[in-house]
C-alpha cells in the first residue's frame, strides 16, 4: 500500500510536479486540500435529465476555507525567499489562512481588514493565530490598495491573490476534481469576489487538459452578490454591499483573468441577491447537511436561480445544459465562520422543557 509520509501531505506534496517548487523549497503545510467532493442527489434531481451535481466542500480545509490551498504555496515561497513578514488585505478568510500559515513558518503576519465588515469567527482566527490586525476605515478594495503600497517595501511579502503563487496553489482544487471524477465536469459553478479562485480553477483545468488528464474543460459559471457585482455590470462598484461579506468587493484584482476564464470556457457571470444567498445557505444545510458561509452559498443560489428561470437566465452554460451533464459547485468556506448572519436572519428558538424524560417527550409530542 502506498502511504504518503505524515510530514509530507497537503497540496504541495500531492501536486508537486505541477507547482513551481523545488526540492529545497521549505514546505509550510497544514495538510490542506483533498477536500470531499460530495454527490448531491437532491440538486441532481432538481437539474434532472440525468445530470449529476457534486459539491466541492472547501470549508473542510484547515482554516475553514479554500484559501489554505493558495496560502501553503505563498508562504512556502515567501519562506524560500527568506521573507520575515507577510501582509494581506482580506474580507476574513485570506487573513485567517495567512495568519495560520505565517505563524507556522515563524513569520510575522499583518492583516488589513475593513472595520466592522468581518464575521466574528474570521476576526477571531486572525487574532488567535497571532497576526497583527489593522481595521481600516474603508472597504476591502481600499485595504488592498494600501497593501499594494506597503507591500512594495522589501520587508513584506504580499499574500493576496495578486501573488501568483496563491493562484498556483488554488488551481489544485481543479486537479482534485478531475482525479476524483475521472474527467473534468461539464460545468463548474463558483462564487466570485476578488476573482482569484475562478482564475485559479480555470488555470488548473486548462493545465490538466493540456496534459491529457481530462478529455474536456468545463464551462465556468461565476456568481457575484447583486450588491457587489462589478464584473457582471462591467464597472467598478464604489460602495459594494452584501450580506455575503466574504465577496463584498467592488474592484476585483483578477478582473481581467476572470473575464478571460469566462470567455475562453464559454462560461457566464451572473448575480444572486442576498435573499437568494440566504435561502440557498439554509436549503443546503437543511437538505444536504452541508453548512457553508453566505458567500459560498452563492454557487448553490446561482444554480437554483438558473433552474427556476431558465428562459431568462443569462446566456451561457446553465441555460442550455446538455442531458447527463456533470456539474461541480465549489462551496468555499465553512458555515461556522459566520454564525451571526443565519442567526440574525432567521429565528431559531429551541423548544423548552423541564429536565425530565417525561417533559422532554411531551414537548416533542411523543
Ligand atoms: N468565498 C469565500 C468564502 C471567500 O472568502 C472569497 C474571497 C470568495 C468566495 C471569493 O473568492 O476572491 O477568489 O473570487 N475572499 C477573500 C478574502 C477576498 O479576503 O478572504 P475570490
mmCIF file of C-alpha atoms and ligand atoms in Angstrom:
data_model
loop_
_atom_site.group_PDB
_atom_site.id
_atom_site.type_symbol
_atom_site.label_atom_id
_atom_site.label_comp_id
_atom_site.label_asym_id
_atom_site.label_seq_id
_atom_site.Cartn_x
_atom_site.Cartn_y
_atom_site.Cartn_z
ATOM 1 C CA UNK A 1 0.000 0.000 0.000
ATOM 2 C CA UNK A 2 1.310 3.459 -0.911
ATOM 3 C CA UNK A 3 1.418 5.773 2.043
ATOM 4 C CA UNK A 4 2.446 9.383 1.798
ATOM 5 C CA UNK A 5 4.748 10.217 4.737
ATOM 6 C CA UNK A 6 2.952 12.012 7.547
ATOM 7 C CA UNK A 7 5.237 15.017 7.298
ATOM 8 C CA UNK A 8 4.596 15.392 3.570
ATOM 9 C CA UNK A 9 0.900 15.841 2.900
ATOM 10 C CA UNK A 10 -1.158 18.756 1.624
ATOM 11 C CA UNK A 11 -1.457 20.147 -1.870
ATOM 12 C CA UNK A 12 2.245 20.751 -2.497
ATOM 13 C CA UNK A 13 3.081 17.141 -1.643
ATOM 14 C CA UNK A 14 0.174 15.868 -3.722
ATOM 15 C CA UNK A 15 0.755 18.013 -6.801
ATOM 16 C CA UNK A 16 4.450 18.881 -6.554
ATOM 17 C CA UNK A 17 5.058 18.084 -10.237
ATOM 18 C CA UNK A 18 2.545 20.754 -11.275
ATOM 19 C CA UNK A 19 3.719 23.515 -8.929
ATOM 20 C CA UNK A 20 6.667 25.927 -9.016
ATOM 21 C CA UNK A 21 8.534 24.360 -6.091
ATOM 22 C CA UNK A 22 11.886 22.637 -5.937
ATOM 23 C CA UNK A 23 13.344 20.009 -3.619
ATOM 24 C CA UNK A 24 14.752 22.814 -1.476
ATOM 25 C CA UNK A 25 11.546 24.844 -1.097
ATOM 26 C CA UNK A 26 10.614 24.721 2.597
ATOM 27 C CA UNK A 27 7.059 23.406 2.514
ATOM 28 C CA UNK A 28 4.743 25.083 5.010
ATOM 29 C CA UNK A 29 1.586 22.987 5.144
ATOM 30 C CA UNK A 30 -1.327 22.125 7.395
ATOM 31 C CA UNK A 31 -2.335 19.104 5.263
ATOM 32 C CA UNK A 32 -4.757 21.316 3.296
ATOM 33 C CA UNK A 33 -6.671 20.107 0.242
ATOM 34 C CA UNK A 34 -8.078 16.650 -0.579
ATOM 35 C CA UNK A 35 -11.476 18.036 0.410
ATOM 36 C CA UNK A 36 -14.632 15.990 -0.133
ATOM 37 C CA UNK A 37 -16.456 16.027 -3.454
ATOM 38 C CA UNK A 38 -19.953 15.227 -2.270
ATOM 39 C CA UNK A 39 -22.680 13.971 -4.585
ATOM 40 C CA UNK A 40 -25.935 15.897 -4.163
ATOM 41 C CA UNK A 41 -28.868 13.665 -5.042
ATOM 42 C CA UNK A 42 -31.345 16.485 -4.419
ATOM 43 C CA UNK A 43 -29.615 19.038 -6.629
ATOM 44 C CA UNK A 44 -29.127 16.343 -9.277
ATOM 45 C CA UNK A 45 -32.875 15.650 -9.174
ATOM 46 C CA UNK A 46 -33.635 19.361 -9.453
ATOM 47 C CA UNK A 47 -31.429 19.690 -12.536
ATOM 48 C CA UNK A 48 -32.934 16.487 -13.975
ATOM 49 C CA UNK A 49 -32.314 14.854 -17.366
ATOM 50 C CA UNK A 50 -29.669 12.541 -15.967
ATOM 51 C CA UNK A 51 -27.384 15.331 -14.777
ATOM 52 C CA UNK A 52 -25.197 14.788 -11.714
ATOM 53 C CA UNK A 53 -24.287 17.543 -9.261
ATOM 54 C CA UNK A 54 -21.333 17.425 -6.891
ATOM 55 C CA UNK A 55 -20.360 19.825 -4.109
ATOM 56 C CA UNK A 56 -16.658 20.532 -3.560
ATOM 57 C CA UNK A 57 -16.688 21.286 0.160
ATOM 58 C CA UNK A 58 -13.748 23.622 0.675
ATOM 59 C CA UNK A 59 -14.876 24.568 4.173
ATOM 60 C CA UNK A 60 -13.104 21.423 5.328
ATOM 61 C CA UNK A 61 -9.663 22.920 4.819
ATOM 62 C CA UNK A 62 -7.565 23.541 7.973
ATOM 63 C CA UNK A 63 -8.653 27.159 8.499
ATOM 64 C CA UNK A 64 -12.122 26.551 7.090
ATOM 65 C CA UNK A 65 -11.819 27.881 3.547
ATOM 66 C CA UNK A 66 -10.210 27.284 0.144
ATOM 67 C CA UNK A 67 -7.632 29.970 0.899
ATOM 68 C CA UNK A 68 -5.373 27.375 2.542
ATOM 69 C CA UNK A 69 -4.530 25.900 -0.871
ATOM 70 C CA UNK A 70 -3.035 29.153 -2.073
ATOM 71 C CA UNK A 71 -1.532 30.059 1.259
ATOM 72 C CA UNK A 72 0.604 26.921 1.561
ATOM 73 C CA UNK A 73 2.233 27.977 -1.731
ATOM 74 C CA UNK A 74 2.508 31.698 -0.944
ATOM 75 C CA UNK A 75 4.024 31.144 2.494
ATOM 76 C CA UNK A 76 6.350 28.348 1.349
ATOM 77 C CA UNK A 77 7.688 30.590 -1.420
ATOM 78 C CA UNK A 78 7.990 33.533 0.977
ATOM 79 C CA UNK A 79 9.992 31.279 3.324
ATOM 80 C CA UNK A 80 12.160 30.196 0.411
ATOM 81 C CA UNK A 81 12.827 33.870 -0.393
ATOM 82 C CA UNK A 82 13.807 34.486 3.234
ATOM 83 C CA UNK A 83 10.902 36.826 3.990
ATOM 84 C CA UNK A 84 10.232 37.567 7.635
ATOM 85 C CA UNK A 85 6.788 39.169 7.321
ATOM 86 C CA UNK A 86 3.708 38.880 5.137
ATOM 87 C CA UNK A 87 0.811 41.262 4.608
ATOM 88 C CA UNK A 88 -2.654 40.944 3.118
ATOM 89 C CA UNK A 89 -5.991 42.696 2.805
ATOM 90 C CA UNK A 90 -8.959 40.488 3.457
ATOM 91 C CA UNK A 91 -12.649 40.038 3.937
ATOM 92 C CA UNK A 92 -11.647 37.461 6.558
ATOM 93 C CA UNK A 93 -10.686 34.142 5.009
ATOM 94 C CA UNK A 94 -7.413 35.114 3.358
ATOM 95 C CA UNK A 95 -6.344 36.705 6.650
ATOM 96 C CA UNK A 96 -7.232 33.571 8.627
ATOM 97 C CA UNK A 97 -5.172 31.416 6.274
ATOM 98 C CA UNK A 98 -2.283 33.898 6.100
ATOM 99 C CA UNK A 99 -2.178 34.152 9.885
ATOM 100 C CA UNK A 100 -2.118 30.387 10.397
ATOM 101 C CA UNK A 101 0.487 29.577 7.747
ATOM 102 C CA UNK A 102 2.715 32.559 8.590
ATOM 103 C CA UNK A 103 2.720 31.531 12.241
ATOM 104 C CA UNK A 104 3.691 28.020 11.245
ATOM 105 C CA UNK A 105 6.555 29.435 9.201
ATOM 106 C CA UNK A 106 7.684 31.668 12.068
ATOM 107 C CA UNK A 107 6.841 34.844 10.158
ATOM 108 C CA UNK A 108 5.050 37.955 11.234
ATOM 109 C CA UNK A 109 1.634 38.437 9.639
ATOM 110 C CA UNK A 110 -0.100 41.794 9.171
ATOM 111 C CA UNK A 111 -3.723 41.840 8.045
ATOM 112 C CA UNK A 112 -5.727 44.863 6.899
ATOM 113 C CA UNK A 113 -9.459 44.386 7.321
ATOM 114 C CA UNK A 114 -12.463 46.580 6.534
ATOM 115 C CA UNK A 115 -13.622 47.694 10.008
ATOM 116 C CA UNK A 116 -16.946 46.211 11.082
ATOM 117 C CA UNK A 117 -17.350 44.025 7.978
ATOM 118 C CA UNK A 118 -15.589 40.843 9.071
ATOM 119 C CA UNK A 119 -17.505 37.981 10.658
ATOM 120 C CA UNK A 120 -16.632 37.327 14.290
ATOM 121 C CA UNK A 121 -15.297 33.844 13.548
ATOM 122 C CA UNK A 122 -12.831 35.116 10.977
ATOM 123 C CA UNK A 123 -11.729 38.004 13.157
ATOM 124 C CA UNK A 124 -11.135 35.565 15.999
ATOM 125 C CA UNK A 125 -8.976 33.458 13.690
ATOM 126 C CA UNK A 126 -6.761 36.410 12.757
ATOM 127 C CA UNK A 127 -6.212 37.145 16.451
ATOM 128 C CA UNK A 128 -5.749 33.642 17.798
ATOM 129 C CA UNK A 129 -3.297 32.647 15.073
ATOM 130 C CA UNK A 130 -1.290 35.622 16.258
ATOM 131 C CA UNK A 131 -1.381 38.151 13.432
ATOM 132 C CA UNK A 132 -1.296 41.939 13.755
ATOM 133 C CA UNK A 133 -4.785 43.094 12.850
ATOM 134 C CA UNK A 134 -5.377 46.571 11.469
ATOM 135 C CA UNK A 135 -9.036 47.509 10.975
ATOM 136 C CA UNK A 136 -9.186 50.249 8.359
ATOM 137 C CA UNK A 137 -11.892 52.799 7.845
ATOM 138 C CA UNK A 138 -12.652 51.652 4.313
ATOM 139 C CA UNK A 139 -13.700 48.589 2.326
ATOM 140 C CA UNK A 140 -11.702 45.620 1.012
ATOM 141 C CA UNK A 141 -10.711 47.465 -2.158
ATOM 142 C CA UNK A 142 -9.240 50.323 -0.092
ATOM 143 C CA UNK A 143 -7.388 47.783 2.059
ATOM 144 C CA UNK A 144 -5.936 46.053 -0.995
ATOM 145 C CA UNK A 145 -4.720 49.380 -2.388
ATOM 146 C CA UNK A 146 -2.885 50.008 0.877
ATOM 147 C CA UNK A 147 -1.398 46.520 0.785
ATOM 148 C CA UNK A 148 -0.092 47.101 -2.734
ATOM 149 C CA UNK A 149 1.708 50.236 -1.485
ATOM 150 C CA UNK A 150 3.015 48.846 1.796
ATOM 151 C CA UNK A 151 3.877 45.532 0.145
ATOM 152 C CA UNK A 152 6.222 47.305 -2.256
ATOM 153 C CA UNK A 153 8.607 47.650 0.692
ATOM 154 C CA UNK A 154 11.240 44.914 0.991
ATOM 155 C CA UNK A 155 10.192 43.746 4.455
ATOM 156 C CA UNK A 156 6.834 42.398 3.333
ATOM 157 C CA UNK A 157 5.599 39.686 1.028
ATOM 158 C CA UNK A 158 2.062 40.325 -0.214
ATOM 159 C CA UNK A 159 -0.036 37.155 0.103
ATOM 160 C CA UNK A 160 -3.224 38.329 -1.584
ATOM 161 C CA UNK A 161 -4.092 36.562 -4.824
ATOM 162 C CA UNK A 162 -2.120 39.192 -6.763
ATOM 163 C CA UNK A 163 0.731 36.955 -5.569
ATOM 164 C CA UNK A 164 0.891 34.395 -8.417
ATOM 165 C CA UNK A 165 1.817 31.557 -6.043
ATOM 166 C CA UNK A 166 -1.639 31.861 -4.481
ATOM 167 C CA UNK A 167 -3.235 31.053 -7.844
ATOM 168 C CA UNK A 168 -0.832 28.142 -8.301
ATOM 169 C CA UNK A 169 -1.911 26.575 -5.013
ATOM 170 C CA UNK A 170 -5.596 27.163 -5.596
ATOM 171 C CA UNK A 171 -5.553 25.516 -9.028
ATOM 172 C CA UNK A 172 -5.037 22.170 -7.250
ATOM 173 C CA UNK A 173 -8.754 22.077 -6.468
ATOM 174 C CA UNK A 174 -9.419 21.556 -10.193
ATOM 175 C CA UNK A 175 -6.842 18.737 -10.266
ATOM 176 C CA UNK A 176 -8.553 17.018 -7.342
ATOM 177 C CA UNK A 177 -11.942 17.196 -9.047
ATOM 178 C CA UNK A 178 -10.598 15.638 -12.251
ATOM 179 C CA UNK A 179 -8.669 12.994 -10.303
ATOM 180 C CA UNK A 180 -11.831 12.039 -8.469
ATOM 181 C CA UNK A 181 -14.374 12.212 -11.321
ATOM 182 C CA UNK A 182 -12.001 10.716 -13.872
ATOM 183 C CA UNK A 183 -12.626 13.707 -16.136
ATOM 184 C CA UNK A 184 -13.436 17.406 -15.917
ATOM 185 C CA UNK A 185 -17.063 18.309 -15.191
ATOM 186 C CA UNK A 186 -19.121 19.962 -17.938
ATOM 187 C CA UNK A 187 -19.936 22.996 -15.802
ATOM 188 C CA UNK A 188 -18.148 24.438 -12.792
ATOM 189 C CA UNK A 189 -20.072 26.923 -10.624
ATOM 190 C CA UNK A 190 -18.432 29.121 -8.005
ATOM 191 C CA UNK A 191 -18.795 32.439 -6.161
ATOM 192 C CA UNK A 192 -16.698 35.348 -7.409
ATOM 193 C CA UNK A 193 -15.271 38.115 -5.246
ATOM 194 C CA UNK A 194 -11.716 39.249 -5.898
ATOM 195 C CA UNK A 195 -11.789 36.727 -8.778
ATOM 196 C CA UNK A 196 -8.643 34.811 -7.855
ATOM 197 C CA UNK A 197 -10.435 31.497 -7.452
ATOM 198 C CA UNK A 198 -12.179 31.434 -10.838
ATOM 199 C CA UNK A 199 -8.808 32.325 -12.343
ATOM 200 C CA UNK A 200 -7.106 29.500 -10.439
ATOM 201 C CA UNK A 201 -9.686 26.828 -11.257
ATOM 202 C CA UNK A 202 -9.554 27.677 -14.934
ATOM 203 C CA UNK A 203 -5.741 27.504 -14.891
ATOM 204 C CA UNK A 204 -5.936 24.080 -13.255
ATOM 205 C CA UNK A 205 -8.497 22.781 -15.712
ATOM 206 C CA UNK A 206 -6.515 24.058 -18.709
ATOM 207 C CA UNK A 207 -3.244 22.581 -17.445
ATOM 208 C CA UNK A 208 -4.699 19.125 -16.770
ATOM 209 C CA UNK A 209 -6.431 19.163 -20.145
ATOM 210 C CA UNK A 210 -3.163 20.058 -21.870
ATOM 211 C CA UNK A 211 -1.570 17.070 -20.131
ATOM 212 C CA UNK A 212 -4.422 14.851 -21.382
ATOM 213 C CA UNK A 213 -5.555 14.195 -17.802
ATOM 214 C CA UNK A 214 -9.079 15.157 -18.926
ATOM 215 C CA UNK A 215 -10.948 14.948 -22.219
ATOM 216 C CA UNK A 216 -12.628 18.336 -21.842
ATOM 217 C CA UNK A 217 -12.619 21.653 -19.995
ATOM 218 C CA UNK A 218 -15.666 22.873 -18.085
ATOM 219 C CA UNK A 219 -17.711 25.989 -18.709
ATOM 220 C CA UNK A 220 -17.001 28.325 -15.786
ATOM 221 C CA UNK A 221 -20.159 29.851 -14.292
ATOM 222 C CA UNK A 222 -19.394 32.569 -11.746
ATOM 223 C CA UNK A 223 -21.866 34.253 -9.415
ATOM 224 C CA UNK A 224 -21.439 37.613 -7.696
ATOM 225 C CA UNK A 225 -23.619 39.116 -4.984
ATOM 226 C CA UNK A 226 -26.039 41.562 -6.613
ATOM 227 C CA UNK A 227 -24.797 44.487 -4.498
ATOM 228 C CA UNK A 228 -21.145 43.716 -5.254
ATOM 229 C CA UNK A 229 -21.122 42.699 -8.889
ATOM 230 C CA UNK A 230 -18.526 44.722 -10.794
ATOM 231 C CA UNK A 231 -17.741 42.011 -13.345
ATOM 232 C CA UNK A 232 -21.414 41.380 -14.087
ATOM 233 C CA UNK A 233 -22.149 45.109 -14.518
ATOM 234 C CA UNK A 234 -18.827 45.864 -16.184
ATOM 235 C CA UNK A 235 -17.959 48.731 -13.865
ATOM 236 C CA UNK A 236 -16.280 49.331 -10.510
ATOM 237 C CA UNK A 237 -18.736 49.313 -7.613
ATOM 238 C CA UNK A 238 -17.560 52.051 -5.243
ATOM 239 C CA UNK A 239 -19.757 51.089 -2.304
ATOM 240 C CA UNK A 240 -20.192 47.311 -2.520
ATOM 241 C CA UNK A 241 -22.743 45.819 -0.195
ATOM 242 C CA UNK A 242 -23.920 42.291 0.555
ATOM 243 C CA UNK A 243 -24.718 40.019 3.450
ATOM 244 C CA UNK A 244 -22.028 37.731 1.992
ATOM 245 C CA UNK A 245 -19.182 39.811 3.438
ATOM 246 C CA UNK A 246 -16.513 37.486 2.003
ATOM 247 C CA UNK A 247 -17.372 38.689 -1.515
ATOM 248 C CA UNK A 248 -18.107 42.325 -0.655
ATOM 249 C CA UNK A 249 -15.670 43.571 -3.293
ATOM 250 C CA UNK A 250 -16.169 46.331 -5.853
ATOM 251 C CA UNK A 251 -12.946 46.234 -7.859
ATOM 252 C CA UNK A 252 -11.580 42.696 -8.153
ATOM 253 C CA UNK A 253 -7.828 42.304 -8.566
ATOM 254 C CA UNK A 254 -8.185 39.424 -11.052
ATOM 255 C CA UNK A 255 -10.958 41.054 -13.088
ATOM 256 C CA UNK A 256 -9.252 40.580 -16.458
ATOM 257 C CA UNK A 257 -8.257 36.985 -15.715
ATOM 258 C CA UNK A 258 -11.823 36.188 -14.637
ATOM 259 C CA UNK A 259 -13.188 37.661 -17.850
ATOM 260 C CA UNK A 260 -10.702 35.606 -19.832
ATOM 261 C CA UNK A 261 -11.721 32.426 -17.981
ATOM 262 C CA UNK A 262 -15.387 33.110 -18.672
ATOM 263 C CA UNK A 263 -14.697 33.922 -22.318
ATOM 264 C CA UNK A 264 -12.305 31.052 -23.006
ATOM 265 C CA UNK A 265 -14.532 28.487 -21.299
ATOM 266 C CA UNK A 266 -17.717 29.765 -22.967
ATOM 267 C CA UNK A 267 -18.917 30.394 -19.426
ATOM 268 C CA UNK A 268 -21.028 33.043 -17.756
ATOM 269 C CA UNK A 269 -21.182 35.590 -14.958
ATOM 270 C CA UNK A 270 -24.440 36.303 -13.180
ATOM 271 C CA UNK A 271 -25.712 37.731 -9.904
ATOM 272 C CA UNK A 272 -27.674 36.434 -6.932
ATOM 273 C CA UNK A 273 -29.478 38.576 -4.381
ATOM 274 C CA UNK A 274 -28.818 38.450 -0.638
ATOM 275 C CA UNK A 275 -32.205 36.808 -0.217
ATOM 276 C CA UNK A 276 -31.310 34.086 -2.718
ATOM 277 C CA UNK A 277 -27.955 33.575 -0.987
ATOM 278 C CA UNK A 278 -29.527 33.146 2.451
ATOM 279 C CA UNK A 279 -32.219 30.834 1.082
ATOM 280 C CA UNK A 280 -29.602 28.684 -0.626
ATOM 281 C CA UNK A 281 -27.474 28.567 2.525
ATOM 282 C CA UNK A 282 -30.467 27.346 4.534
ATOM 283 C CA UNK A 283 -31.526 24.895 1.818
ATOM 284 C CA UNK A 284 -28.096 23.276 1.534
ATOM 285 C CA UNK A 285 -27.769 22.837 5.282
ATOM 286 C CA UNK A 286 -31.292 21.536 5.816
ATOM 287 C CA UNK A 287 -31.387 19.259 2.766
ATOM 288 C CA UNK A 288 -27.859 18.026 2.205
ATOM 289 C CA UNK A 289 -26.303 18.503 5.639
ATOM 290 C CA UNK A 290 -23.686 20.911 4.296
ATOM 291 C CA UNK A 291 -23.325 24.164 6.231
ATOM 292 C CA UNK A 292 -21.477 26.862 4.313
ATOM 293 C CA UNK A 293 -20.942 30.553 4.845
ATOM 294 C CA UNK A 294 -23.140 33.008 2.889
ATOM 295 C CA UNK A 295 -20.605 33.763 0.133
ATOM 296 C CA UNK A 296 -20.195 30.058 -0.543
ATOM 297 C CA UNK A 297 -23.932 29.638 -0.936
ATOM 298 C CA UNK A 298 -23.801 31.961 -3.967
ATOM 299 C CA UNK A 299 -22.906 28.997 -6.162
ATOM 300 C CA UNK A 300 -25.945 26.982 -4.991
ATOM 301 C CA UNK A 301 -28.133 30.091 -5.213
ATOM 302 C CA UNK A 302 -26.896 30.599 -8.755
ATOM 303 C CA UNK A 303 -27.789 27.087 -9.836
ATOM 304 C CA UNK A 304 -31.231 27.290 -8.226
ATOM 305 C CA UNK A 305 -31.844 30.655 -9.874
ATOM 306 C CA UNK A 306 -30.862 29.340 -13.274
ATOM 307 C CA UNK A 307 -33.152 26.326 -12.860
ATOM 308 C CA UNK A 308 -36.131 28.377 -11.757
ATOM 309 C CA UNK A 309 -35.894 30.833 -14.569
ATOM 310 C CA UNK A 310 -34.240 29.026 -17.464
ATOM 311 C CA UNK A 311 -35.687 31.295 -20.156
ATOM 312 C CA UNK A 312 -34.437 34.479 -18.528
ATOM 313 C CA UNK A 313 -31.103 33.083 -17.337
ATOM 314 C CA UNK A 314 -28.046 34.899 -18.614
ATOM 315 C CA UNK A 315 -26.877 33.332 -21.873
ATOM 316 C CA UNK A 316 -24.441 30.583 -21.070
ATOM 317 C CA UNK A 317 -23.928 27.016 -19.944
ATOM 318 C CA UNK A 318 -26.685 26.967 -17.306
ATOM 319 C CA UNK A 319 -29.294 27.996 -19.838
ATOM 320 C CA UNK A 320 -28.598 25.230 -22.306
ATOM 321 C CA UNK A 321 -27.443 22.306 -20.230
ATOM 322 C CA UNK A 322 -26.965 19.091 -22.165
ATOM 323 C CA UNK A 323 -28.574 15.940 -20.726
ATOM 324 C CA UNK A 324 -26.263 13.895 -18.495
ATOM 325 C CA UNK A 325 -24.048 16.882 -17.741
ATOM 326 C CA UNK A 326 -21.784 16.766 -14.712
ATOM 327 C CA UNK A 327 -21.838 19.890 -12.562
ATOM 328 C CA UNK A 328 -19.445 20.776 -9.755
ATOM 329 C CA UNK A 329 -20.264 23.572 -7.319
ATOM 330 C CA UNK A 330 -17.494 24.886 -5.112
ATOM 331 C CA UNK A 331 -18.650 25.935 -1.675
ATOM 332 C CA UNK A 332 -15.718 27.966 -0.490
ATOM 333 C CA UNK A 333 -15.975 28.387 3.287
ATOM 334 C CA UNK A 334 -17.383 26.654 6.358
ATOM 335 C CA UNK A 335 -20.700 27.788 7.824
ATOM 336 C CA UNK A 336 -19.206 28.124 11.304
ATOM 337 C CA UNK A 337 -17.079 31.013 10.031
ATOM 338 C CA UNK A 338 -20.104 33.279 10.315
ATOM 339 C CA UNK A 339 -22.891 32.143 12.607
ATOM 340 C CA UNK A 340 -24.249 35.637 13.219
ATOM 341 C CA UNK A 341 -25.709 36.008 9.727
ATOM 342 C CA UNK A 342 -28.046 32.977 9.753
ATOM 343 C CA UNK A 343 -28.964 33.614 13.383
ATOM 344 C CA UNK A 344 -29.829 37.210 12.542
ATOM 345 C CA UNK A 345 -31.947 36.431 9.512
ATOM 346 C CA UNK A 346 -33.961 33.539 10.910
ATOM 347 C CA UNK A 347 -35.258 32.815 14.360
ATOM 348 C CA UNK A 348 -34.026 29.544 15.781
ATOM 349 C CA UNK A 349 -35.742 29.271 19.153
ATOM 350 C CA UNK A 350 -35.255 25.956 20.934
ATOM 351 C CA UNK A 351 -38.242 24.083 22.349
ATOM 352 C CA UNK A 352 -38.134 24.207 26.113
ATOM 353 C CA UNK A 353 -38.894 21.566 28.710
ATOM 354 C CA UNK A 354 -38.314 20.735 32.336
ATOM 355 C CA UNK A 355 -35.348 18.445 32.903
ATOM 356 C CA UNK A 356 -37.313 15.192 32.982
ATOM 357 C CA UNK A 357 -37.731 12.475 30.364
ATOM 358 C CA UNK A 358 -41.468 12.840 30.543
ATOM 359 C CA UNK A 359 -41.410 16.593 29.976
ATOM 360 C CA UNK A 360 -38.997 16.328 27.039
ATOM 361 C CA UNK A 361 -41.120 13.655 25.353
ATOM 362 C CA UNK A 362 -44.292 15.688 25.939
ATOM 363 C CA UNK A 363 -42.663 18.774 24.410
ATOM 364 C CA UNK A 364 -41.674 16.669 21.392
ATOM 365 C CA UNK A 365 -45.231 15.381 21.032
ATOM 366 C CA UNK A 366 -44.460 11.721 21.811
HETATM 367 N N1 LIG B 1 -15.957 32.593 -0.952
HETATM 368 C C1 LIG B 1 -15.339 32.903 0.194
HETATM 369 C C2 LIG B 1 -15.769 32.210 1.435
HETATM 370 C C3 LIG B 1 -14.303 33.876 0.200
HETATM 371 O O1 LIG B 1 -13.701 34.171 1.342
HETATM 372 C C4 LIG B 1 -13.954 34.510 -1.009
HETATM 373 C C5 LIG B 1 -12.915 35.527 -1.032
HETATM 374 C C6 LIG B 1 -14.628 34.127 -2.163
HETATM 375 C C7 LIG B 1 -15.618 33.169 -2.107
HETATM 376 C C8 LIG B 1 -14.312 34.710 -3.484
HETATM 377 O O2 LIG B 1 -13.103 34.237 -3.980
HETATM 378 O O3 LIG B 1 -11.952 36.393 -4.171
HETATM 379 O O4 LIG B 1 -11.059 34.354 -5.262
HETATM 380 O O5 LIG B 1 -13.123 35.438 -6.118
HETATM 381 N N2 LIG B 1 -12.375 36.003 -0.004
HETATM 382 C C9 LIG B 1 -11.229 36.929 0.016
HETATM 383 C C10 LIG B 1 -10.697 37.094 1.418
HETATM 384 C C11 LIG B 1 -11.461 38.180 -0.703
HETATM 385 O O6 LIG B 1 -10.108 38.132 1.738
HETATM 386 O O7 LIG B 1 -10.832 36.172 2.222
HETATM 387 P P1 LIG B 1 -12.245 35.155 -4.961
#
